[in-house]
JSON list of C-alpha atoms in Angstrom, two decimals:
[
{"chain": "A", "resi": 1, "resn": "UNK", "atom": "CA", "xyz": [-19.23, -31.21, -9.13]},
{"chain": "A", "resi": 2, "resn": "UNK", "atom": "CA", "xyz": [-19.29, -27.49, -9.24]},
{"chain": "A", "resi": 3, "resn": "UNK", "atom": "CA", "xyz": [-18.06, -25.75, -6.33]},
{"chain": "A", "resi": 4, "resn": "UNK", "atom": "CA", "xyz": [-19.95, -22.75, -4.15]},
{"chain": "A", "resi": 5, "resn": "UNK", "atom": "CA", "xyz": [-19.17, -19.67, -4.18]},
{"chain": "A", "resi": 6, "resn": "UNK", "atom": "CA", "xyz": [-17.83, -20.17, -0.20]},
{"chain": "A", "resi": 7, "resn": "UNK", "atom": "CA", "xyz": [-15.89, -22.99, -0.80]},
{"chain": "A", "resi": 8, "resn": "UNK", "atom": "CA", "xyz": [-14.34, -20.85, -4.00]},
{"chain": "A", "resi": 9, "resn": "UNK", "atom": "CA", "xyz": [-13.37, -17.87, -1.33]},
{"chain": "A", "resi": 10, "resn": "UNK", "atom": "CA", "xyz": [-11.35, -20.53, 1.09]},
{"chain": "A", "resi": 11, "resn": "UNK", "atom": "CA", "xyz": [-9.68, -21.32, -1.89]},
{"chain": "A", "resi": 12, "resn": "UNK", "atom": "CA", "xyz": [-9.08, -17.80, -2.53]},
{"chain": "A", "resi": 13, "resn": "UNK", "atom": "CA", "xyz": [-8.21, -16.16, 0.68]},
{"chain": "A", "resi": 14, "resn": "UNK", "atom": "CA", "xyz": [-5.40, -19.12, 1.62]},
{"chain": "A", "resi": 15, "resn": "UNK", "atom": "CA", "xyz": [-3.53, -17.23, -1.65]},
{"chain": "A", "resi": 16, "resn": "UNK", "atom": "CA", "xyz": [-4.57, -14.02, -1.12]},
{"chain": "A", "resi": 17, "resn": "UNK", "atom": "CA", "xyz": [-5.87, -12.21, 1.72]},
{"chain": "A", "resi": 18, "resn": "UNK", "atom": "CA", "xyz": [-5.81, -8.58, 0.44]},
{"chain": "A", "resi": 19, "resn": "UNK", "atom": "CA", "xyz": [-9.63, -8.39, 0.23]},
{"chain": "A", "resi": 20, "resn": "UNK", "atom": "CA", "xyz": [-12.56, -9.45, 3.03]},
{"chain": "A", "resi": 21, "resn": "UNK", "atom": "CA", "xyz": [-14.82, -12.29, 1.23]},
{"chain": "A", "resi": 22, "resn": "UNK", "atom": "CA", "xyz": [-17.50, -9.09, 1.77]},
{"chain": "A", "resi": 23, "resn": "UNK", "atom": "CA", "xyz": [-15.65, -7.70, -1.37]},
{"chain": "A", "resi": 24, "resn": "UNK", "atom": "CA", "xyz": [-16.01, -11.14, -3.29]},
{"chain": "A", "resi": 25, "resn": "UNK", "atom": "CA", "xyz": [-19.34, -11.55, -2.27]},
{"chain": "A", "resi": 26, "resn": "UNK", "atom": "CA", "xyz": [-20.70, -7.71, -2.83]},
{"chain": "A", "resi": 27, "resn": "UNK", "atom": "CA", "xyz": [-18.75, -7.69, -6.41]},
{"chain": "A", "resi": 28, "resn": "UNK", "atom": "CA", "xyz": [-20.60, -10.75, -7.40]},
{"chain": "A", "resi": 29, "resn": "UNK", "atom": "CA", "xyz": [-23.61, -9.38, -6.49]},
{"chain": "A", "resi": 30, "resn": "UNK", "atom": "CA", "xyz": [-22.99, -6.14, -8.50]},
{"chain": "A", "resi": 31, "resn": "UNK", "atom": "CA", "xyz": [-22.54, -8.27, -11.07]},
{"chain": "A", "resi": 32, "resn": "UNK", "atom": "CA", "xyz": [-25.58, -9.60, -11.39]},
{"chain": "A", "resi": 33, "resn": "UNK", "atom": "CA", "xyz": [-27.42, -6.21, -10.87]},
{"chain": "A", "resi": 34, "resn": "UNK", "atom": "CA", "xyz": [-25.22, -5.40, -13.81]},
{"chain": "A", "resi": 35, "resn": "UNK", "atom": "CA", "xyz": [-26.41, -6.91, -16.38]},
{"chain": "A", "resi": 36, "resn": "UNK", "atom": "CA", "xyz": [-29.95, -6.21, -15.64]},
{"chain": "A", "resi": 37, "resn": "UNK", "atom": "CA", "xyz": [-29.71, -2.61, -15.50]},
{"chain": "A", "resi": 38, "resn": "UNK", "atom": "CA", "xyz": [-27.51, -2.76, -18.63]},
{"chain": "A", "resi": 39, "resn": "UNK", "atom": "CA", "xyz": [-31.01, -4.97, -20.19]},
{"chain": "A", "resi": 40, "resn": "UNK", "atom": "CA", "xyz": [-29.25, -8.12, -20.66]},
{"chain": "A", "resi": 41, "resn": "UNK", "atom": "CA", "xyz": [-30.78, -10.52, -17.96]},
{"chain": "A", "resi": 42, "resn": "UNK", "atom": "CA", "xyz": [-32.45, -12.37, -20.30]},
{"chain": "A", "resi": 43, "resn": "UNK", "atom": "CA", "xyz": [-30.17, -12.14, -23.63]},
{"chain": "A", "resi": 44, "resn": "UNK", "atom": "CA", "xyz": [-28.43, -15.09, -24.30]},
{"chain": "A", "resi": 45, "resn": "UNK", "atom": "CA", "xyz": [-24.90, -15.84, -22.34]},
{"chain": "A", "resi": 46, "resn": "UNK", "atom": "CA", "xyz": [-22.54, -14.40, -24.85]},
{"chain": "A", "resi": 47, "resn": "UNK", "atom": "CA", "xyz": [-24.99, -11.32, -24.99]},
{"chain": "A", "resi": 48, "resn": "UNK", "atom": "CA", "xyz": [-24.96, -11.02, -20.99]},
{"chain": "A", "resi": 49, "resn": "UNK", "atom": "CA", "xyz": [-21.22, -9.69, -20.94]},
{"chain": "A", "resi": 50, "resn": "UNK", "atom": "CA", "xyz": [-20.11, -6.98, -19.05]},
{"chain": "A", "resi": 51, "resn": "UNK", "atom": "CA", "xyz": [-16.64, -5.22, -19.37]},
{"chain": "A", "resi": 52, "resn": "UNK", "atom": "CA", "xyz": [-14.02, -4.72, -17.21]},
{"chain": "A", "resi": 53, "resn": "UNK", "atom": "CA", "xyz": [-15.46, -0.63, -16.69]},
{"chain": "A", "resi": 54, "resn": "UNK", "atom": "CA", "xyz": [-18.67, -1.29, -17.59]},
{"chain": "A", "resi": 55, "resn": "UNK", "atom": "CA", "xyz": [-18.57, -3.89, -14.25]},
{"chain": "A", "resi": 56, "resn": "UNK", "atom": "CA", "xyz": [-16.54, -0.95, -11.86]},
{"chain": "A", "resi": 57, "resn": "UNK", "atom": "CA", "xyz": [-18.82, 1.47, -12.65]},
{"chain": "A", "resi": 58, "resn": "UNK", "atom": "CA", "xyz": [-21.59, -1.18, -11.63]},
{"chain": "A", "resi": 59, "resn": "UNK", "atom": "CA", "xyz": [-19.79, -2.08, -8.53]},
{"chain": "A", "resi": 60, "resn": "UNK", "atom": "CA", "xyz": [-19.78, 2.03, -7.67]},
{"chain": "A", "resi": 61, "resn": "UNK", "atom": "CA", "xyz": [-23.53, 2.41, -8.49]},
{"chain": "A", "resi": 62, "resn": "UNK", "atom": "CA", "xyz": [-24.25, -0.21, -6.34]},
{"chain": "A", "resi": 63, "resn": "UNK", "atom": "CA", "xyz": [-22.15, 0.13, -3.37]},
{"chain": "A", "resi": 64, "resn": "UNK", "atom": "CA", "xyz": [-23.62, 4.05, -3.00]},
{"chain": "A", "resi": 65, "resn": "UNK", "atom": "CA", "xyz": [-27.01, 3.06, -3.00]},
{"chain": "A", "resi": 66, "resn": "UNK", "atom": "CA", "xyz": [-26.05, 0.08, -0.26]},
{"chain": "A", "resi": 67, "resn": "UNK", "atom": "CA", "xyz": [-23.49, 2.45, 1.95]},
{"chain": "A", "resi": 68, "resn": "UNK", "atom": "CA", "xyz": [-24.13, 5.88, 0.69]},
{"chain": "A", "resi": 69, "resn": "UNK", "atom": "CA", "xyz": [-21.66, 8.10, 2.25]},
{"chain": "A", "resi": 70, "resn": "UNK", "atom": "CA", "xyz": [-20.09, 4.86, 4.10]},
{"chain": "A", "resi": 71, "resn": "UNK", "atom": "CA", "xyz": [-19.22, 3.73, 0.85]},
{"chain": "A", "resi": 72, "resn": "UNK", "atom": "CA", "xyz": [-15.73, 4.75, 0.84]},
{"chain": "A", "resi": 73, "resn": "UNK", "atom": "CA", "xyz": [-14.93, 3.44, 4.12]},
{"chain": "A", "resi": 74, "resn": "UNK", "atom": "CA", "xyz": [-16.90, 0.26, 3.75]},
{"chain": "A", "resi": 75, "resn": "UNK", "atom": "CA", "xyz": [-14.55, -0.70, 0.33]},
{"chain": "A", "resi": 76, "resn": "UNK", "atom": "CA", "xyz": [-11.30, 0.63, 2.60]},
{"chain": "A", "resi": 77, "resn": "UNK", "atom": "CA", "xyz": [-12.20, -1.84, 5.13]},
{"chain": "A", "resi": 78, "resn": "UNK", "atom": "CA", "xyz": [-12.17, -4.28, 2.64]},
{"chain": "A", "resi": 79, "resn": "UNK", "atom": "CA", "xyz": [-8.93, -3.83, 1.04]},
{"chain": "A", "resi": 80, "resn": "UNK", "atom": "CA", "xyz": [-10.24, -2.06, -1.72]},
{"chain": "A", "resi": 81, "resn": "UNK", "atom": "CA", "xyz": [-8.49, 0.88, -2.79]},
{"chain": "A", "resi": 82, "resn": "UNK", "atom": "CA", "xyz": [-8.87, 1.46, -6.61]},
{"chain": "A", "resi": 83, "resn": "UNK", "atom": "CA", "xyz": [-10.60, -0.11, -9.76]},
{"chain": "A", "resi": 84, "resn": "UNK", "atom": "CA", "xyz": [-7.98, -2.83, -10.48]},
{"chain": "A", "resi": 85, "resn": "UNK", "atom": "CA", "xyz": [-9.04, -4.60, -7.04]},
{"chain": "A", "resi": 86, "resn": "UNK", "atom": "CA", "xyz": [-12.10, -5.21, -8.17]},
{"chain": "A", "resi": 87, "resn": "UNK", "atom": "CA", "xyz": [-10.41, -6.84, -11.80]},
{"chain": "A", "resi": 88, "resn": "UNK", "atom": "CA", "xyz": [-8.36, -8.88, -8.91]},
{"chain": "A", "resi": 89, "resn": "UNK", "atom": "CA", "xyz": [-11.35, -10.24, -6.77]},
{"chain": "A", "resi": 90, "resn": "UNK", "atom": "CA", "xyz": [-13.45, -11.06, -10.71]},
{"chain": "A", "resi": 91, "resn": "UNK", "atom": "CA", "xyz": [-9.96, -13.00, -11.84]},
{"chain": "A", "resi": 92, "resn": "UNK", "atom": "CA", "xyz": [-10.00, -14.97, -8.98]},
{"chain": "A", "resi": 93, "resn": "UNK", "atom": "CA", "xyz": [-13.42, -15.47, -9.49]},
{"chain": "A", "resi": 94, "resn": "UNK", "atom": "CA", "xyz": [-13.09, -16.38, -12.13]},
{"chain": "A", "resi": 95, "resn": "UNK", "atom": "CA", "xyz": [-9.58, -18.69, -11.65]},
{"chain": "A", "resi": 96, "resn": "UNK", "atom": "CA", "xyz": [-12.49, -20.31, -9.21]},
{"chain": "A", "resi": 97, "resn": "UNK", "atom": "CA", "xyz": [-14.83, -21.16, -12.17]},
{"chain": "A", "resi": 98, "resn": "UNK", "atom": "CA", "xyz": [-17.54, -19.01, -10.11]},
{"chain": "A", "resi": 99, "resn": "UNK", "atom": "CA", "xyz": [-17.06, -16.59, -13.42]},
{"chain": "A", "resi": 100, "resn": "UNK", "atom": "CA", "xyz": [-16.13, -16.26, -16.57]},
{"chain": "A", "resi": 101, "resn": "UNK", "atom": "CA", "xyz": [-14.47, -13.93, -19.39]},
{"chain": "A", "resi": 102, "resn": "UNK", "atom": "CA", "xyz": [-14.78, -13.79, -22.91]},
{"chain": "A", "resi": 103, "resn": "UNK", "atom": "CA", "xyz": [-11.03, -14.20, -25.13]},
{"chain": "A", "resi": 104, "resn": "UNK", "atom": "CA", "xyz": [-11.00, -10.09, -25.13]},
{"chain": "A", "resi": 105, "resn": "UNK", "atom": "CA", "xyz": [-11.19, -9.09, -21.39]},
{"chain": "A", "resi": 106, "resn": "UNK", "atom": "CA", "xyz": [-8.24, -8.39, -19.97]},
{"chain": "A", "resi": 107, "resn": "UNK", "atom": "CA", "xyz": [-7.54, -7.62, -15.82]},
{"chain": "A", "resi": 108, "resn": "UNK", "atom": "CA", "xyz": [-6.06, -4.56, -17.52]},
{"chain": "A", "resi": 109, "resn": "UNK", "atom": "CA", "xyz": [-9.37, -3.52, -18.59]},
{"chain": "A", "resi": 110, "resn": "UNK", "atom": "CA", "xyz": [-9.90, -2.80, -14.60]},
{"chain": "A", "resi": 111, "resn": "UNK", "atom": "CA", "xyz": [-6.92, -0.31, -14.72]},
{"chain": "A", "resi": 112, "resn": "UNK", "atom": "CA", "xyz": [-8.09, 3.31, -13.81]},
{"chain": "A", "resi": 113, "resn": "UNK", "atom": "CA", "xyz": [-11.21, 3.31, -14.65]},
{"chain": "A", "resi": 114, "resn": "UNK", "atom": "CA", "xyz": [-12.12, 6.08, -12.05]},
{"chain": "A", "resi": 115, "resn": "UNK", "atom": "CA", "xyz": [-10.56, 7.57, -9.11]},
{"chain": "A", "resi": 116, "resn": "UNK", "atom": "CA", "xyz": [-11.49, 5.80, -6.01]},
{"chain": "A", "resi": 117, "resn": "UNK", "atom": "CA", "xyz": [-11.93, 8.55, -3.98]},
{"chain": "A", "resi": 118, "resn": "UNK", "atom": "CA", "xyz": [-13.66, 11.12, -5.77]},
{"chain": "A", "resi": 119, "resn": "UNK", "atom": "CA", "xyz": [-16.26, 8.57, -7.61]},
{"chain": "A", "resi": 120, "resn": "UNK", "atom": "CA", "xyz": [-17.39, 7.07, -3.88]},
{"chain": "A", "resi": 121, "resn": "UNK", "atom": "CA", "xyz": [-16.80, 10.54, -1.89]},
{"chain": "A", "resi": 122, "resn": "UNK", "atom": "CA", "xyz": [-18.00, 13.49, -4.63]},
{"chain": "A", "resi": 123, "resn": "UNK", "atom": "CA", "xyz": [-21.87, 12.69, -4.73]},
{"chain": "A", "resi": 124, "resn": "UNK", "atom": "CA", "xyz": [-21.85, 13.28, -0.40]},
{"chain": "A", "resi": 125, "resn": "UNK", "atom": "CA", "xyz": [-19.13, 16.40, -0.77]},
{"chain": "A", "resi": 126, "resn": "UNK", "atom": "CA", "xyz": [-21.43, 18.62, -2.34]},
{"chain": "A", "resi": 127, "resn": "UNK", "atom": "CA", "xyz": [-24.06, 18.32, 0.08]}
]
């Protein structure tokens, strides 16, 4: 029997507690938002994949239209601090079985995609 998503994050958070299961939850969610503005909702599963910075990007797009200029604080709050958390909170995730990864992602793919700060502070700076 497959497990839920909250019973994954118990699992989870009694290894690692960097991250609030907000962060699991909200990357998830990004996820899924994702792939449909990337068009590939409906394409078959192996069409559906997302990379590693095609996903952190999502996860920024998102999170400013949810927090706007909170944004930055919300992910602090949460023990996120750069792109490779959010690789961390998809390979437990995955490690869960809540997702999965194709033979050619890599956690590395997570690795600097953009800086933190300026991606989630720069679009309210300028105002």
């Amino acid at each position: 029997m497959a497990q839920t998503i909250e019973e994954a994050l118990e699992k989870i958070r009694l290894r690692d507690s960097r991250f609030a299961n907000e962060a699991y939850l909200f990357v998830s969610e990004a996820l899924g938002e994702t792939v449909r503005r990337l068009g590939r909702r409906k394409a078959p599963a192996e069409k559906r994949h997302v990379s590693g910075r095609e996903l952190a990007e999502g996860v920024a797009d998102c999170a400013l239209e949810r927090f706007g200029p909170m944004t930055y604080q919300v992910f602090r709050a949460w023990g996120l601090a750069k792109t490779r958390d959010i690789g961390e909170i998809v390979y437990s995730l995955i490690d869960e079985k809540i997702l999965a990864k194709s033979e050619t992602d890599s956690i590395e793919d997570f690795n600097d995609v953009y800086d933190f700060r300026a991606r989630l502070l720069a679009p309210w700076e300028a105002r």
